mmCIF file of C-alpha atoms in Angstrom:
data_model
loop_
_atom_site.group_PDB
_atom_site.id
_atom_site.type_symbol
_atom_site.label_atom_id
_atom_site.label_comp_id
_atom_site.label_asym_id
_atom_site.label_seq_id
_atom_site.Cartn_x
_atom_site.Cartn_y
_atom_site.Cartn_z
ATOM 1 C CA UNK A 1 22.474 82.152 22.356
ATOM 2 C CA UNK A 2 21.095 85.459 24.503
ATOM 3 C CA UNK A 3 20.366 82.732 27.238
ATOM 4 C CA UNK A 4 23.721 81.216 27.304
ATOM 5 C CA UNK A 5 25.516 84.282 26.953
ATOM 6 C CA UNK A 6 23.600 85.634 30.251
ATOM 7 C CA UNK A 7 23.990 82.901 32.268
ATOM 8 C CA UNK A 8 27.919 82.926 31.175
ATOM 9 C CA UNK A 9 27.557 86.854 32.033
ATOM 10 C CA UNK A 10 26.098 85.935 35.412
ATOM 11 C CA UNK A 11 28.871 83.313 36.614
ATOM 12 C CA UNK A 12 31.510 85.548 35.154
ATOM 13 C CA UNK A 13 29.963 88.326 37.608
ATOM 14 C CA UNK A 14 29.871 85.483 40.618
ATOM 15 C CA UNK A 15 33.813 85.059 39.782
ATOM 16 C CA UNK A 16 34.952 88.868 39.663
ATOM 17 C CA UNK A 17 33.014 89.007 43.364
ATOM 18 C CA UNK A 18 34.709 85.792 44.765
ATOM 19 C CA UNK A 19 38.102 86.652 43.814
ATOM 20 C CA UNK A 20 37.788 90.424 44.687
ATOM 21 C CA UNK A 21 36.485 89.044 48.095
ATOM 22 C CA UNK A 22 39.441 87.057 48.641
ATOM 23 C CA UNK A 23 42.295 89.520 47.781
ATOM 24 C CA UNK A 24 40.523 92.610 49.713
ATOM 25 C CA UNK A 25 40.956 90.036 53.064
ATOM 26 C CA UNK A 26 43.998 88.623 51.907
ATOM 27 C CA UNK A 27 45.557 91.793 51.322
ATOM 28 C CA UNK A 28 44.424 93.232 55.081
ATOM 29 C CA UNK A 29 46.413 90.233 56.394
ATOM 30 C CA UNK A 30 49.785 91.880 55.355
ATOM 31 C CA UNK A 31 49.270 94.726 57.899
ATOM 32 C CA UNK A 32 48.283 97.857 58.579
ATOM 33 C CA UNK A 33 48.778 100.479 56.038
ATOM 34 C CA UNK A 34 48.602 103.364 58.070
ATOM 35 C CA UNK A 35 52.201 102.630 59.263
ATOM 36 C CA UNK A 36 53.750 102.746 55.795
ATOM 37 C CA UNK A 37 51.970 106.087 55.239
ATOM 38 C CA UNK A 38 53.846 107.667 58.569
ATOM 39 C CA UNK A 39 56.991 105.787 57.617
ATOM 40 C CA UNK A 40 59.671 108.525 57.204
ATOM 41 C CA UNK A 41 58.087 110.803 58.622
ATOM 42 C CA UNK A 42 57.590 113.118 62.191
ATOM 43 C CA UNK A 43 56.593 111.140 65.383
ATOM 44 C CA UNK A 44 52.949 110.553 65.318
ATOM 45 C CA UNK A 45 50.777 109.018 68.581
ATOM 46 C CA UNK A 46 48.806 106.399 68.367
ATOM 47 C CA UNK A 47 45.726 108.879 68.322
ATOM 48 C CA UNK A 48 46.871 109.884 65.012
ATOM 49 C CA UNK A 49 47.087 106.608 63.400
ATOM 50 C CA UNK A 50 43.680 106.129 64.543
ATOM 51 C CA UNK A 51 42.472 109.477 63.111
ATOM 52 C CA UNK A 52 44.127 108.156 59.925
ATOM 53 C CA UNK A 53 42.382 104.831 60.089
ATOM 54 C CA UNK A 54 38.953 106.696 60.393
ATOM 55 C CA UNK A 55 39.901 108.999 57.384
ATOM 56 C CA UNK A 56 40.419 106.114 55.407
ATOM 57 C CA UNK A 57 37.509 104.278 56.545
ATOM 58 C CA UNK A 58 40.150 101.192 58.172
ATOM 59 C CA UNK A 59 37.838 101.502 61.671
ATOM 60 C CA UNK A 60 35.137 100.069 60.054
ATOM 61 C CA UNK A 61 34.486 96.306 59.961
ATOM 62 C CA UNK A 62 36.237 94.650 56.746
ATOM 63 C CA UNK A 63 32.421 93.344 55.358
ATOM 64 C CA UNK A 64 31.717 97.392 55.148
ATOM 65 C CA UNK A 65 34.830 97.696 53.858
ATOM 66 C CA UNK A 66 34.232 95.398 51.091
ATOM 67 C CA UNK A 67 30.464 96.900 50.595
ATOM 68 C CA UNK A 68 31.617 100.134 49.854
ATOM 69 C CA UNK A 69 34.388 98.860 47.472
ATOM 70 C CA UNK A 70 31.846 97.517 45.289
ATOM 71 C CA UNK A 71 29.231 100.134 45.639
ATOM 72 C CA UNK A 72 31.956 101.845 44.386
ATOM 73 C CA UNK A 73 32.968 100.017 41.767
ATOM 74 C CA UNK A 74 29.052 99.785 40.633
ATOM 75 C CA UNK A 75 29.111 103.326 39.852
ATOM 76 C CA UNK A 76 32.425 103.404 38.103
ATOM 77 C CA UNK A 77 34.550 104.814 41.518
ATOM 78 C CA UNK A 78 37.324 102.259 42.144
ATOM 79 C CA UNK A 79 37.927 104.701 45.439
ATOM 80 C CA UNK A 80 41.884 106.600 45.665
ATOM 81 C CA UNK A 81 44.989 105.633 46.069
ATOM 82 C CA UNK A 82 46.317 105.907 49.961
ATOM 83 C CA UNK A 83 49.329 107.652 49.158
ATOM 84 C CA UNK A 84 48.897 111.034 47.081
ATOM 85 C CA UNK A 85 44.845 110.325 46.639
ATOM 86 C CA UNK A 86 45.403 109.943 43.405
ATOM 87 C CA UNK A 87 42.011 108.414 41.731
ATOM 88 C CA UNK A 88 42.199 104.561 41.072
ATOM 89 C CA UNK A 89 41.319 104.551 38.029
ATOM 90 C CA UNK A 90 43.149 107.203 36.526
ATOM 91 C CA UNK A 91 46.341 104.954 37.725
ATOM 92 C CA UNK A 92 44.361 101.689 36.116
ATOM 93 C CA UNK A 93 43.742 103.864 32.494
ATOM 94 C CA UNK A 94 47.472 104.978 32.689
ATOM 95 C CA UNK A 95 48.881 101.033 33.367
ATOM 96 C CA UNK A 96 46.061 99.323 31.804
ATOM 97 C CA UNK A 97 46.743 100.030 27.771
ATOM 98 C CA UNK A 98 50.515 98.832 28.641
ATOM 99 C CA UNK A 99 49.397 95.534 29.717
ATOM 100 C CA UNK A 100 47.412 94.685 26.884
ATOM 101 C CA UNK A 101 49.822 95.467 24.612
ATOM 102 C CA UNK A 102 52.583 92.872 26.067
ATOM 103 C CA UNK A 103 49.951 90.684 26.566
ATOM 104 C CA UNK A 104 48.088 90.296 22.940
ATOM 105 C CA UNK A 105 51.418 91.051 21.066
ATOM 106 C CA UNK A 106 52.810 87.762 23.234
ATOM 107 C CA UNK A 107 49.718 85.566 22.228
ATOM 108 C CA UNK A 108 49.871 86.570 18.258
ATOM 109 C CA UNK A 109 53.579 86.183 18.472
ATOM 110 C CA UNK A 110 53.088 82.909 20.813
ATOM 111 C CA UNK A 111 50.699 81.616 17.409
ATOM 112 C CA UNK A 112 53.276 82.389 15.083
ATOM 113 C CA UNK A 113 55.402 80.609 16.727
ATOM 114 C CA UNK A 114 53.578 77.259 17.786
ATOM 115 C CA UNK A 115 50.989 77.144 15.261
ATOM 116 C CA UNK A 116 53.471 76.314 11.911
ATOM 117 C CA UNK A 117 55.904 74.165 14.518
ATOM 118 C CA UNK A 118 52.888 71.819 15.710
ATOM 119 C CA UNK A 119 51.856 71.504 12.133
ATOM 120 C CA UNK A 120 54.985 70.374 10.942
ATOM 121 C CA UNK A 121 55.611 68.305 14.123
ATOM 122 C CA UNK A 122 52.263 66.611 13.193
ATOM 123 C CA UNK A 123 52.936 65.777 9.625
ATOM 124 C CA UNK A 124 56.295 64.563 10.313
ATOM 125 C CA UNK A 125 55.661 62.384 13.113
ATOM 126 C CA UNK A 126 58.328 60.447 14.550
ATOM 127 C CA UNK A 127 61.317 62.372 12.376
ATOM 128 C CA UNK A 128 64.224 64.355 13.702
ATOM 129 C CA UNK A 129 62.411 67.486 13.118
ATOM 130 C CA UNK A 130 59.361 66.311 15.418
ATOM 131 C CA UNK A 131 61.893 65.345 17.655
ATOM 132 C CA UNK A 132 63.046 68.864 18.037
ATOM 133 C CA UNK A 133 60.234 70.549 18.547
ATOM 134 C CA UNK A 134 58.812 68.270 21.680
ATOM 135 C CA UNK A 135 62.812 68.890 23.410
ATOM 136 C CA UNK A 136 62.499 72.111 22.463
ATOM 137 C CA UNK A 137 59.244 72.638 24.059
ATOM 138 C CA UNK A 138 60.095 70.469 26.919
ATOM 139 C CA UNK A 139 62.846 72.784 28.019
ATOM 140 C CA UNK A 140 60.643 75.839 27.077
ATOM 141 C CA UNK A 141 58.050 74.136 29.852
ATOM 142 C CA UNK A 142 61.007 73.606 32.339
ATOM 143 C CA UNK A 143 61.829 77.238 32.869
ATOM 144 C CA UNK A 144 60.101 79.727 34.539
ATOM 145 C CA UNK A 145 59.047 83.258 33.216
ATOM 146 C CA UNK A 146 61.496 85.266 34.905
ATOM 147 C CA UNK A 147 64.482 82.672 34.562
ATOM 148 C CA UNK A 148 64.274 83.149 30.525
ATOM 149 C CA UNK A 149 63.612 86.906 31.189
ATOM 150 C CA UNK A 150 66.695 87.224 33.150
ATOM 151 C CA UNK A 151 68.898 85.159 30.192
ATOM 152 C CA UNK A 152 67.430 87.582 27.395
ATOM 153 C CA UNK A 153 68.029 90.736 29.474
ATOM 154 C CA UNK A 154 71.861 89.082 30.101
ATOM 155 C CA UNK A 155 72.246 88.154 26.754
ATOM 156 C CA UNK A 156 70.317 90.810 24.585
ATOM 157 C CA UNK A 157 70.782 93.863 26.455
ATOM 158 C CA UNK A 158 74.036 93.663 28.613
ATOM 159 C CA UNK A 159 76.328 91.116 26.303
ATOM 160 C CA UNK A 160 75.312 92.435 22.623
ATOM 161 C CA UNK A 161 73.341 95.808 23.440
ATOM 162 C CA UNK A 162 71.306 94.850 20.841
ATOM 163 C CA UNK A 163 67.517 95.987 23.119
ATOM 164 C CA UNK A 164 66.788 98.508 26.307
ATOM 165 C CA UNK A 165 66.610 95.815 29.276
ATOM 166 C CA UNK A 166 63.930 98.210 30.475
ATOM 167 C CA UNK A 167 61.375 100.857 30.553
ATOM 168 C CA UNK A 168 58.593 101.841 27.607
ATOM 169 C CA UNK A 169 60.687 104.808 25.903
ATOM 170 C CA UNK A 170 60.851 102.817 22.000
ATOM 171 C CA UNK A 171 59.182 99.860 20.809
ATOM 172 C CA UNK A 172 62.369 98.059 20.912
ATOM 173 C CA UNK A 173 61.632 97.867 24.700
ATOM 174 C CA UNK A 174 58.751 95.567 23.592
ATOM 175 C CA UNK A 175 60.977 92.915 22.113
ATOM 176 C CA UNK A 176 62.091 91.257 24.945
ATOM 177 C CA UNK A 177 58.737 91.348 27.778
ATOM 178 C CA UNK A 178 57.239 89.813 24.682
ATOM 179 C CA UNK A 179 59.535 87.622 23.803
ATOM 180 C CA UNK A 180 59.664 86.171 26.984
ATOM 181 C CA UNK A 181 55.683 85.472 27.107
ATOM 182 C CA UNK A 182 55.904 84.386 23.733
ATOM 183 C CA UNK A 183 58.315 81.816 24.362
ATOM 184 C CA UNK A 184 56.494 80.014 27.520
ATOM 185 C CA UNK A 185 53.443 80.539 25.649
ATOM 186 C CA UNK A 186 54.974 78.333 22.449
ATOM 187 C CA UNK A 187 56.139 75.480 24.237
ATOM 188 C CA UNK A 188 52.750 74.477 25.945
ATOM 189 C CA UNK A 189 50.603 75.744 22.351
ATOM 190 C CA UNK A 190 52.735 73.663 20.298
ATOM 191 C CA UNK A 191 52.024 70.760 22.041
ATOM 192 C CA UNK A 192 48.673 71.407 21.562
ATOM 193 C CA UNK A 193 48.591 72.117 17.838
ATOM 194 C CA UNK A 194 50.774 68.747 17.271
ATOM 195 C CA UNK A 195 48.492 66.473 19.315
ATOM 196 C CA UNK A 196 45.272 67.768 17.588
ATOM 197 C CA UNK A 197 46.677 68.094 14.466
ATOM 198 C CA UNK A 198 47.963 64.176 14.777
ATOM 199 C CA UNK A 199 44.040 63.544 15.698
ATOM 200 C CA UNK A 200 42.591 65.126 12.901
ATOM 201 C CA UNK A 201 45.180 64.175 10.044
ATOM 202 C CA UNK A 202 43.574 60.831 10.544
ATOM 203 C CA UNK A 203 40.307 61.608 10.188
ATOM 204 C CA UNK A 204 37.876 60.721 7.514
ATOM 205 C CA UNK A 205 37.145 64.250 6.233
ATOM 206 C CA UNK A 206 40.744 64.608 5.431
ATOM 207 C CA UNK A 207 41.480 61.435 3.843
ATOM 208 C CA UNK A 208 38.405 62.223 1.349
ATOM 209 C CA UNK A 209 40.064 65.582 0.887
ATOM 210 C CA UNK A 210 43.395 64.154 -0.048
ATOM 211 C CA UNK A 211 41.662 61.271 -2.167
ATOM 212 C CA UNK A 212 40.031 64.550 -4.568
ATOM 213 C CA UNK A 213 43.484 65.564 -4.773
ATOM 214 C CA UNK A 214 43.710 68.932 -3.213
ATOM 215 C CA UNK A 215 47.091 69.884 -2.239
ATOM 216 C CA UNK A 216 48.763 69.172 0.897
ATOM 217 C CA UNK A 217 48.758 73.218 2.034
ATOM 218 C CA UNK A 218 45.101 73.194 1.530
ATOM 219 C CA UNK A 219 44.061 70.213 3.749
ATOM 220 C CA UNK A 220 46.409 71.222 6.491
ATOM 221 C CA UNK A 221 45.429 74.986 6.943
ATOM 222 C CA UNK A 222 42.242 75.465 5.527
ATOM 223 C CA UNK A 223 40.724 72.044 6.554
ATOM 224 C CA UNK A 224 42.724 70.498 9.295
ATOM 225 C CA UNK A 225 44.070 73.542 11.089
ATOM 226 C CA UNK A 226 40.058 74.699 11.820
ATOM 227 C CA UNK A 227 39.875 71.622 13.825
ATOM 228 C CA UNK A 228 42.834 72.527 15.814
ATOM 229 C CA UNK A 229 41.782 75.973 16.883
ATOM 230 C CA UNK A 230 38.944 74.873 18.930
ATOM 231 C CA UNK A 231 41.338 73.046 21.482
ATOM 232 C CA UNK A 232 43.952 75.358 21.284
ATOM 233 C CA UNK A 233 40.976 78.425 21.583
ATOM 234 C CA UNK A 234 40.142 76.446 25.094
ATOM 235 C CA UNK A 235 43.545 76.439 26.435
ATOM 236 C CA UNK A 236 44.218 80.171 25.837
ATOM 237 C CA UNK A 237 41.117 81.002 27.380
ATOM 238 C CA UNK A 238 43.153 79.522 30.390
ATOM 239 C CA UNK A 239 45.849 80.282 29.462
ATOM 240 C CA UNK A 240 45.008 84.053 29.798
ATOM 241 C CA UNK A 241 44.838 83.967 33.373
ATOM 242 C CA UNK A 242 48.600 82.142 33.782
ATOM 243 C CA UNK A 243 49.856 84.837 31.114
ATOM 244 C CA UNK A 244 47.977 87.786 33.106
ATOM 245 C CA UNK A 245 50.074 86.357 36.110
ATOM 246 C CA UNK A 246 53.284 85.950 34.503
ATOM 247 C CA UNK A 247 53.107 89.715 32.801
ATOM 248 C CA UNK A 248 52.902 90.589 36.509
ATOM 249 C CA UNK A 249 56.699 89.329 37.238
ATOM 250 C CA UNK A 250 58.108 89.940 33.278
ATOM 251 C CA UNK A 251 56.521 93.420 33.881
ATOM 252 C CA UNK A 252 58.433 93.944 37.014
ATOM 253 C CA UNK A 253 61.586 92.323 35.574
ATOM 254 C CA UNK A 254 61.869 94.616 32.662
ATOM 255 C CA UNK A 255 60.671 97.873 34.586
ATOM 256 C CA UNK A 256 57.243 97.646 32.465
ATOM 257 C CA UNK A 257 54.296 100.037 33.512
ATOM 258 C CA UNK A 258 51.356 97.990 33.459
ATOM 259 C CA UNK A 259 49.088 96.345 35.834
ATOM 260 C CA UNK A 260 51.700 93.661 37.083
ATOM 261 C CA UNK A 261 53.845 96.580 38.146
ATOM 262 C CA UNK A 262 50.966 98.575 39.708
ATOM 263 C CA UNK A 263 49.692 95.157 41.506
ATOM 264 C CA UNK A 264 53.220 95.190 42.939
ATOM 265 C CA UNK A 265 53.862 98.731 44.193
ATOM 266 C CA UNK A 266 50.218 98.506 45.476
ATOM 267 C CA UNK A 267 51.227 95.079 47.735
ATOM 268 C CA UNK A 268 54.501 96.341 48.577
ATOM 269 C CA UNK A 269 52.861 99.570 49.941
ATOM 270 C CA UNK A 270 49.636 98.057 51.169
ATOM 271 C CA UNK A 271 47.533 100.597 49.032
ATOM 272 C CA UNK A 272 43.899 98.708 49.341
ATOM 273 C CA UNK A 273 42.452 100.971 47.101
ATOM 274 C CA UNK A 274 44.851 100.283 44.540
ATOM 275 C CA UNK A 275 45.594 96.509 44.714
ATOM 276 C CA UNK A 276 41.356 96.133 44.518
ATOM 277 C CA UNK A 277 40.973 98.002 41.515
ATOM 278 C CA UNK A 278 43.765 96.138 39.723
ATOM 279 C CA UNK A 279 42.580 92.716 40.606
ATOM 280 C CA UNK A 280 38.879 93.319 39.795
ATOM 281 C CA UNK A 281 39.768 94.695 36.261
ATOM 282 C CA UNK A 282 42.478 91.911 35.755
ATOM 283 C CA UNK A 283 39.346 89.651 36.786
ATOM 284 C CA UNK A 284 36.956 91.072 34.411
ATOM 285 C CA UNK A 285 39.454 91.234 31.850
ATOM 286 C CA UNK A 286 39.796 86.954 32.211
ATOM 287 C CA UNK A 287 36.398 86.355 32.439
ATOM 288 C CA UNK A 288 35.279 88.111 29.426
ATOM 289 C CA UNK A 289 38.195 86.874 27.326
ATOM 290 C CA UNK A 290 36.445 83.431 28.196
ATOM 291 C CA UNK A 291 33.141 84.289 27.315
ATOM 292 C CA UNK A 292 34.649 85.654 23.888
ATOM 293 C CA UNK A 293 36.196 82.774 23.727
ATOM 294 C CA UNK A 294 32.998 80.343 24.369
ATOM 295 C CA UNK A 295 30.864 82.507 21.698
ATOM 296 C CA UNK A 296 34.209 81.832 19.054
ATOM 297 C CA UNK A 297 33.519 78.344 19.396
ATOM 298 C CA UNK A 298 29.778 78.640 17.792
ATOM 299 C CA UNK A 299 31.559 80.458 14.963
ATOM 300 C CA UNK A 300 34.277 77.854 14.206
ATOM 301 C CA UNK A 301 32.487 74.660 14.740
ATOM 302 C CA UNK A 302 28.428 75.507 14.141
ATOM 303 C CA UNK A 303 27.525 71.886 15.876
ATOM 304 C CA UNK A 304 28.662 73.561 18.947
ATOM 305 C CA UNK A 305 26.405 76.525 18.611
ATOM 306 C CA UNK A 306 23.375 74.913 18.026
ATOM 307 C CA UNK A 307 24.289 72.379 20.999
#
């Protein structure tokens, strides 16, 4: 296991530096920030963009660039923000605690949802009920995050002023960013749970089970439903990635400050600094969830740990 786990550690590490690569050039494509920081203000020469550009370490070539990012990172400086100098990651530990909490409350809440309704799906194969569910998460798979975002906000905050449409001021202003996650979560995990679950209802284990006569509750979630988590465990570790994106437009949608909304001020504003910092944690944070999510396996199913 201490071999696997490093050589999991060591790809994880080759990830974080390939996608960091990509969005520090990608992001230098957009322009030059040093006319967003002048923007407003007196009339500057062209001398004094350059002396800004030196300041800011823009003269050099982008592979230095890059090199001192992560030299940077290495010792725990994710560099300042361009506008204010505000440290990096004193603007990642502000944003950061935010994000998680959308993000895990939408994956427990995303379970609670899917998990019973691909169960029952399962069992009742074929009937109206099982019916339901696969429309239901059809449509949920037709519309996009900020679509459904947009109806709750319409419908929740504006028609019955039952929730905030915005901001982090109560923990009703969690209901809805989570909802939202929850629900595009639910209709691809409840697919998932129904098609393993149909797989392993006809297996043998669980027609011996059923043949000593335990009850029906007790085959399907302490027997059957272990075999289900290992496939639905493998799509979340995806999964995490597509829901770190989409918490990026829900957070923006419902005024949320986390990373999506930092990620977006620091594009719209061309803030380097800022924009690296939140990609490479975002990146760290994916890659480790899948590693967690690779050692879970061994614990669930022990003939994959000793494989």
């Amino acid at each position: 296991m201490p071999a696997y786990i490093a050589k999991r550690l060591l790809q994880a590490l080759f990830v974080v530096i390939v996608v960091t690569l990509l969005v520090s050039y990608a992001i230098r494509l957009s322009g030059d920030p040093t006319a967003m920081l002048v923007s407003g203000g007196a009339a500057v020469t062209e001398q004094d963009l350059q002396n800004i550009r030196v300041g800011l370490g823009l003269d050099q070539p982008f592979h230095m660039q890059y090199l001192n990012f992560i030299s940077g990172v290495i010792k725990g400086d994710f560099g300042k923000s361009f506008f204010g100098g505000t440290p990096v990651w004193s603007l990642i530990a502000q944003a950061l605690p935010a994000t998680l909490l959308l993000s895990f409350l939408s994956l427990i809440l995303s379970f609670v949802i899917s998990i019973p309704l691909g169960i029952h799906a399962a069992v009742k194969s074929g009937s109206w009920a099982d019916q339901i569910v696969r429309i239901l998460s059809l449509v949920g798979l037709s519309f996009p995050n900020f679509w459904l975002a947009i109806m709750l906000v319409l419908i929740f905050s504006i028609k019955l002023e039952w929730l905030p449409s915005s901001g982090f001021l109560a923990y009703s202003g969690l209901i809805l960013p989570c909802l939202t996650l929850a629900l595009i979560l639910s209709a691809v995990n409840v697919r998932i749970v129904r098609s393993a679950m149909l797989e392993t209802l006809s297996a043998q284990f669980i027609l011996v089970s059923r043949a000593k006569g335990l009850k029906d509750r007790v085959v399907l979630y302490k027997h059957a439903l272990r075999n289900c988590l290992i496939p639905l465990l493998t799509f979340v570790g995806l999964q995490f990635g597509d829901l770190l994106g989409g918490v990026v437009i829900v957070e923006r949608v419902f005024n949320w400050p986390g990373m999506g909304s930092l990620a977006f001020d620091a594009i719209s504003s061309r803030d380097y600094p800022v924009l690296q910092g939140t990609i490479t944690v975002l990146a760290l944070l994916i890659v480790l969830t899948n590693l967690v999510i690779d050692i879970a396996y061994g614990i669930i199913d022990p003939r994959i740990g000793r494989k």
